[in-house]
C-alpha positions as protocol buffer text, in pm:
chain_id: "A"
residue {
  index: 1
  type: UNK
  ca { x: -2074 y: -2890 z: 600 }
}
residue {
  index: 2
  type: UNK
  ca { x: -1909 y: -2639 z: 368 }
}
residue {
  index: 3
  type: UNK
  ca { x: -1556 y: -2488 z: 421 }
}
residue {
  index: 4
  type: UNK
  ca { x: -1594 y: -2083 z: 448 }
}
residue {
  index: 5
  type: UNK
  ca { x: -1523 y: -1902 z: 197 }
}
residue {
  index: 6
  type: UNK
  ca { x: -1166 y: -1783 z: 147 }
}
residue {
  index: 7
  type: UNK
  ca { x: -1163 y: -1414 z: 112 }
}
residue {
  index: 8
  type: UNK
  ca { x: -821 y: -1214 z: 123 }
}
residue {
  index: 9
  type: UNK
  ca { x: -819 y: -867 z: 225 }
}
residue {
  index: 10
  type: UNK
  ca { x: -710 y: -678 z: -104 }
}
residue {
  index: 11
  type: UNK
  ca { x: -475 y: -365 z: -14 }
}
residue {
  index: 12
  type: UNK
  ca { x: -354 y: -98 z: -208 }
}
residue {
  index: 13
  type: UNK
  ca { x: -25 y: 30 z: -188 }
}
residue {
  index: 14
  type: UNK
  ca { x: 178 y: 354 z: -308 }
}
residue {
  index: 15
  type: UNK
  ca { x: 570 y: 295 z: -374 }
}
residue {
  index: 16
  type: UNK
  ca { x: 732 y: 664 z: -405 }
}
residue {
  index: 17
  type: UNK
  ca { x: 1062 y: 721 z: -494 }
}
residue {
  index: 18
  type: UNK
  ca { x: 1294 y: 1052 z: -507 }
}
residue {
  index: 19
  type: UNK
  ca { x: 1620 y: 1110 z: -527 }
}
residue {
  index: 20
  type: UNK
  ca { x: 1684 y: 741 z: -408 }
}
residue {
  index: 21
  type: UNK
  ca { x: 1476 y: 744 z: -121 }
}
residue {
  index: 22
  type: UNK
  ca { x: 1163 y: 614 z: -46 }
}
residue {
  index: 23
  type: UNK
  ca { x: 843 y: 778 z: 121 }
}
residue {
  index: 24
  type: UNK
  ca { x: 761 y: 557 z: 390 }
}
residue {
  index: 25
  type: UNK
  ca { x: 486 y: 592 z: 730 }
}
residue {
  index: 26
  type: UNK
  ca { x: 567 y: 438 z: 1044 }
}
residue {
  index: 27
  type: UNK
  ca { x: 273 y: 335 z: 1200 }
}
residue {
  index: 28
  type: UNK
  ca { x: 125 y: 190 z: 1541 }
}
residue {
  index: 29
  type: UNK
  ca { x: 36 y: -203 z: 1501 }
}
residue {
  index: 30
  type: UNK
  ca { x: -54 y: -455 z: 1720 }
}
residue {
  index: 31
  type: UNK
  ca { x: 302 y: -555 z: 1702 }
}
residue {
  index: 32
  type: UNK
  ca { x: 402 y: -203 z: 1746 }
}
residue {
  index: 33
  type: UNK
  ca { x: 561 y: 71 z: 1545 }
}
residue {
  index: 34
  type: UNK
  ca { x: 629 y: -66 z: 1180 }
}
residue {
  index: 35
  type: UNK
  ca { x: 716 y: 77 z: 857 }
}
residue {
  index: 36
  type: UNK
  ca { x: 507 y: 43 z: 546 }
}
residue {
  index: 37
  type: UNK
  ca { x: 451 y: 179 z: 190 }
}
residue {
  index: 38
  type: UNK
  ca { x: 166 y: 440 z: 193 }
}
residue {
  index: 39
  type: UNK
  ca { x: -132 y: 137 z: 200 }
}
residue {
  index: 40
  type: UNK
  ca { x: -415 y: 51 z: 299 }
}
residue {
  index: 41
  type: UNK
  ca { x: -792 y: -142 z: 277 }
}
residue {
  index: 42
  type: UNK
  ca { x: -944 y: -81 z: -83 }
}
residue {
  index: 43
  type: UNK
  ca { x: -1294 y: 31 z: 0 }
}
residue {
  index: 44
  type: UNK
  ca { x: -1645 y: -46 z: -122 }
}
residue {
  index: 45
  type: UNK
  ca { x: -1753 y: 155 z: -461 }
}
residue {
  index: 46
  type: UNK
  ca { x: -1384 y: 261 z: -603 }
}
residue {
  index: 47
  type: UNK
  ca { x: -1086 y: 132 z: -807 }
}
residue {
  index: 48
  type: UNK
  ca { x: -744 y: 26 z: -701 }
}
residue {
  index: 49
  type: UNK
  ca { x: -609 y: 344 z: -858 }
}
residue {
  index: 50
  type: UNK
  ca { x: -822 y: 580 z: -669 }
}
residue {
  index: 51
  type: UNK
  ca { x: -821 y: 363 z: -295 }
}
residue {
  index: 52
  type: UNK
  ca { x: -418 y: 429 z: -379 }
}
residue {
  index: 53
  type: UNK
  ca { x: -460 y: 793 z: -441 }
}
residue {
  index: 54
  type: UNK
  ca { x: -671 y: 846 z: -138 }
}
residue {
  index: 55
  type: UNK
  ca { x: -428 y: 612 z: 95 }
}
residue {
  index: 56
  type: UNK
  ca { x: -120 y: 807 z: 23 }
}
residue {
  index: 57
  type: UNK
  ca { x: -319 y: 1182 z: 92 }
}
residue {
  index: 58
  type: UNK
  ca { x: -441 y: 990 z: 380 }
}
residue {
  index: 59
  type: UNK
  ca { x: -85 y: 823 z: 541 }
}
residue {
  index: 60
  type: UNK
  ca { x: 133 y: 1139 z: 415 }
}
residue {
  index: 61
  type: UNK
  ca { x: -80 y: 1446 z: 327 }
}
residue {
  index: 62
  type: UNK
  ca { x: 84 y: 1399 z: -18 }
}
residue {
  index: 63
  type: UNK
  ca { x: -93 y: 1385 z: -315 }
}
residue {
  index: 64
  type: UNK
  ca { x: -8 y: 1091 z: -525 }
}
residue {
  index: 65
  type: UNK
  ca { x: 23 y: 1075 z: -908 }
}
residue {
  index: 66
  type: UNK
  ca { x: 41 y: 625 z: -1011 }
}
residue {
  index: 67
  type: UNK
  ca { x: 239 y: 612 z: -1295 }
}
residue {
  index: 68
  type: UNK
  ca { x: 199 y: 239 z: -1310 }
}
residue {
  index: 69
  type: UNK
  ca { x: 77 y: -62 z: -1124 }
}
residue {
  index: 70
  type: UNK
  ca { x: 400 y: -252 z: -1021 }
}
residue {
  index: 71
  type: UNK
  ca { x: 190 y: -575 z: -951 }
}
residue {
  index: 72
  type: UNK
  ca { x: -26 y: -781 z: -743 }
}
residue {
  index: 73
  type: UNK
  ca { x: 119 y: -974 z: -429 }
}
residue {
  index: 74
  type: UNK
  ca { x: -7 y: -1189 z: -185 }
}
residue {
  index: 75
  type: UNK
  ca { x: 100 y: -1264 z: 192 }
}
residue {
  index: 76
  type: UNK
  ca { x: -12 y: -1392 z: 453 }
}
residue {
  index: 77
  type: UNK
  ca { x: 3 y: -1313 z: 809 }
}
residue {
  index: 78
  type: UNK
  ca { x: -64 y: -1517 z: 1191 }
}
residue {
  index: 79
  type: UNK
  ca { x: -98 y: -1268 z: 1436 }
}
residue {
  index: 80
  type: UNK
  ca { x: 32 y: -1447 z: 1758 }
}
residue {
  index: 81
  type: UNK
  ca { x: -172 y: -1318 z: 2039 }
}
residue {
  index: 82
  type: UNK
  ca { x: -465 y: -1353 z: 1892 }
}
residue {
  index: 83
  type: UNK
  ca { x: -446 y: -1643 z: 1606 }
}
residue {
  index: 84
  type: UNK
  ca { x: -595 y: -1423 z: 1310 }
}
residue {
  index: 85
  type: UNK
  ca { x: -486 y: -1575 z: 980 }
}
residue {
  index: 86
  type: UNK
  ca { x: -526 y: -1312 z: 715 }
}
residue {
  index: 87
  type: UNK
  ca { x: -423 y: -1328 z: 362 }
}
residue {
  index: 88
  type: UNK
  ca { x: -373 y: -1016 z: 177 }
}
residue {
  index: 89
  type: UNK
  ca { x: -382 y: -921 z: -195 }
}
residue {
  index: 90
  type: UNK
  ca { x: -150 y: -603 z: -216 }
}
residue {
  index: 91
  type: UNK
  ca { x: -203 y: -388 z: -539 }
}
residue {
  index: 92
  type: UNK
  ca { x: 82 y: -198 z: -577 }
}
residue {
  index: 93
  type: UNK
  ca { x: 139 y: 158 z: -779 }
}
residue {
  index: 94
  type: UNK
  ca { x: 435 y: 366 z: -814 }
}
residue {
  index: 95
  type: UNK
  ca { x: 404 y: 679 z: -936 }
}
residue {
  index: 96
  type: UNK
  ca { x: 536 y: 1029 z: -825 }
}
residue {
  index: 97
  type: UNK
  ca { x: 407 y: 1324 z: -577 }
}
residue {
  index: 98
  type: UNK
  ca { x: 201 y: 1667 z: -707 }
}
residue {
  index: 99
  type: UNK
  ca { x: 337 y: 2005 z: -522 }
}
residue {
  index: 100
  type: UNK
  ca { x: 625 y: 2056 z: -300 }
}
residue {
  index: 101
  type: UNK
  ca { x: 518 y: 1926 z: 62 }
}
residue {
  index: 102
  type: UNK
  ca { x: 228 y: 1788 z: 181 }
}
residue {
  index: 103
  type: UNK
  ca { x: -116 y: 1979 z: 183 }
}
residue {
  index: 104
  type: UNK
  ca { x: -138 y: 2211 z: 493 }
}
residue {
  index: 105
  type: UNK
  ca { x: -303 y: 2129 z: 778 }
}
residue {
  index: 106
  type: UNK
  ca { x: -425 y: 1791 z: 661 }
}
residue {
  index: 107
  type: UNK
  ca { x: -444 y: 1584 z: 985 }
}
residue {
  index: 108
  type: UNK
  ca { x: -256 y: 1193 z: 895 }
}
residue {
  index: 109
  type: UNK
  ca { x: -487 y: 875 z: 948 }
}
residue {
  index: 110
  type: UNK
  ca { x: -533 y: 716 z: 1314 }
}
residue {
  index: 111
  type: UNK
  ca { x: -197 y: 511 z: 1383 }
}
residue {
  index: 112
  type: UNK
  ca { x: 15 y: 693 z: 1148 }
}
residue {
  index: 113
  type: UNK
  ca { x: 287 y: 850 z: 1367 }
}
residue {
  index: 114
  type: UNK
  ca { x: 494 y: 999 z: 1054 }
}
residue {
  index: 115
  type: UNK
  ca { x: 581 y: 1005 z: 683 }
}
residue {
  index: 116
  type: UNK
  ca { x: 1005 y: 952 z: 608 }
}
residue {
  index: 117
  type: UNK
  ca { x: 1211 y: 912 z: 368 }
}
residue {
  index: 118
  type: UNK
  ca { x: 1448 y: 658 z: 382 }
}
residue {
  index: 119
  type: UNK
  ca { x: 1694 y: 472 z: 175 }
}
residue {
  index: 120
  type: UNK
  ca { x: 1719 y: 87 z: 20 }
}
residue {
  index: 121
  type: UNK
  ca { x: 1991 y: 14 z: 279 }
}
residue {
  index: 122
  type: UNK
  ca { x: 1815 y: 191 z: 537 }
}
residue {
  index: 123
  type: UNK
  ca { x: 1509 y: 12 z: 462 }
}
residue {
  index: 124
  type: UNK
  ca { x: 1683 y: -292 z: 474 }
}
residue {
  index: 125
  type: UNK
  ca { x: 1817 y: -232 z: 787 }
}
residue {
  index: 126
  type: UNK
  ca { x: 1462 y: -215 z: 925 }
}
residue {
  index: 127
  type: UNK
  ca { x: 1339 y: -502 z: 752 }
}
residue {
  index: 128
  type: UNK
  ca { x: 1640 y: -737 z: 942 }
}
residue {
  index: 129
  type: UNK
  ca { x: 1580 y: -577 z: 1229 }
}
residue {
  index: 130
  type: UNK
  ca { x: 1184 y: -670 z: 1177 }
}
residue {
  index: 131
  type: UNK
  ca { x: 1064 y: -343 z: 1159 }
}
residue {
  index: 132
  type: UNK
  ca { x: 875 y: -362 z: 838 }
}
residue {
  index: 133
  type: UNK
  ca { x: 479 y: -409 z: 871 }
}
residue {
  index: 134
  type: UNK
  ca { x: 495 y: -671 z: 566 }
}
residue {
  index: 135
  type: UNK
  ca { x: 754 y: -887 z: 341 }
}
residue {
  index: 136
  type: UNK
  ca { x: 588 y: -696 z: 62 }
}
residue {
  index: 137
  type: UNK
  ca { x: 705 y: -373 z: 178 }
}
residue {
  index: 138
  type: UNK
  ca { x: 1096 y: -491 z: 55 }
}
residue {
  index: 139
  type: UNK
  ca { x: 914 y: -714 z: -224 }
}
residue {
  index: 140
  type: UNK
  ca { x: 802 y: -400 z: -371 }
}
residue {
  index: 141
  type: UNK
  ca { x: 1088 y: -189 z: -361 }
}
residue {
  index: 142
  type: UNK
  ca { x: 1266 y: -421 z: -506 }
}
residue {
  index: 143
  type: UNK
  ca { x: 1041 y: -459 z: -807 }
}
residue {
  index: 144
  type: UNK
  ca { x: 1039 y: -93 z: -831 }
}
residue {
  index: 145
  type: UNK
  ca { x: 1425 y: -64 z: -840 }
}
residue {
  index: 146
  type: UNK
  ca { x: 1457 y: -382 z: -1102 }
}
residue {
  index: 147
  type: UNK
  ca { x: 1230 y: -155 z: -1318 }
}
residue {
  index: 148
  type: UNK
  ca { x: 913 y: -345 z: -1296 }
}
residue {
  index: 149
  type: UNK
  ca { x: 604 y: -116 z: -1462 }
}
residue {
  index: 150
  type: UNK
  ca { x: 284 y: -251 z: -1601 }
}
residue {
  index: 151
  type: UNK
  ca { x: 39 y: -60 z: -1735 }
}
residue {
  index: 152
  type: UNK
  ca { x: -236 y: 106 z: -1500 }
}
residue {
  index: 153
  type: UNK
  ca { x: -511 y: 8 z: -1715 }
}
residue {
  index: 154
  type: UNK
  ca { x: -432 y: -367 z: -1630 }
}
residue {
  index: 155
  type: UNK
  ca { x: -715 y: -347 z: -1400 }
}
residue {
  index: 156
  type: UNK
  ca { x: -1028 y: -258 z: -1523 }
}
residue {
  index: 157
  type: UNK
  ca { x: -1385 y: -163 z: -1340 }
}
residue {
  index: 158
  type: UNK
  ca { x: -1740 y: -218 z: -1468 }
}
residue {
  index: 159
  type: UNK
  ca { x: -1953 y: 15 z: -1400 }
}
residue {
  index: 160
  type: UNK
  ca { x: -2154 y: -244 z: -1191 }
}
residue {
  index: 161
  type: UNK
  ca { x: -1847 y: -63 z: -918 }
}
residue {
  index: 162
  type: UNK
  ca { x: -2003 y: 231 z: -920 }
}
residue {
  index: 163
  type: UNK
  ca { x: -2355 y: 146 z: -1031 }
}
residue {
  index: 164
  type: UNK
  ca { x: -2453 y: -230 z: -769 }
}
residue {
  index: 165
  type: UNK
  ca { x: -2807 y: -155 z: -920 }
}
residue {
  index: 166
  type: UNK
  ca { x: -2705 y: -278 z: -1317 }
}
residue {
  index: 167
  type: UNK
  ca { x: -2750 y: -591 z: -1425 }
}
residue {
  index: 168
  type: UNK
  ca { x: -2588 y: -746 z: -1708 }
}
């Protein structure tokens, strides 16, 4: 009998910074209200850079310009009260907001409570305190203030993405 196969949930994730803040969304888990980078599930039929665009309109109402991919991090996660072992592959961008403010009257995504800003120390202060939804919410800020930047066409798509029906 064959092991399954091992297949981590690959995330995208949007790490904004201004002024020495960064945009964060709290958000309603299973664990309760966390704080994460602008993230979420990459979906079927599009690239890391545009899941990323279209998770931060969808957590903040901003509109999200990547100026590079920061890099690719995995974690893994038990969830106590049920026993789901999930192991996630986080692509992360940072990059800069378009406009002033967030697009009027765009409603945020199911389970996002609010968009803040908030500093290193105060995001530090939530990670001790456990309020972070991941490790790789601090791992990635502190990437992004070491300077980390790679270029965003690291990642490349075949058309095959947008096109299941070619064949090589």
């Amino acid at each position: 009998m064959s092991t399954p196969r091992f297949k981590p949930s690959v995330t995208v994730a949007a790490i904004i910074e201004r002024e020495g803040r960064y945009l964060l969304v709290e958000e309603e888990t299973p664990e309760g209200l966390r704080l994460n980078n602008p993230a979420g599930h990459l979906e079927q039929g599009e690239t890391p850079l545009q899941g990323v665009v279209r998770e931060a309109l969808e957590e903040t109402a901003h509109r999200f310009r990547p100026e590079a991919l920061l890099g690719l991090y995995l974690s893994r996660f038990r969830r106590e009260a049920s026993g789901e072992d999930v192991t996630y592959l986080r692509i992360a961008y940072c990059g800069s907001l378009e406009g002033d403010g967030p697009v009027p009257g765009l409603a945020l995504d199911q389970g996002i409570r609010r968009w803040l800003w908030a500093s290193p120390e105060e995001i530090a202060q939530a990670r001790d305190a456990g309020r972070l939804r991941s490790p790789l919410v601090w791992r990635c800020l502190e990437d992004h203030r070491a300077g980390r930047r790679l270029p965003l066409d690291l990642i490349q798509a075949d058309d095959s993405l947008f096109h299941p029906e070619l064949r090589p």
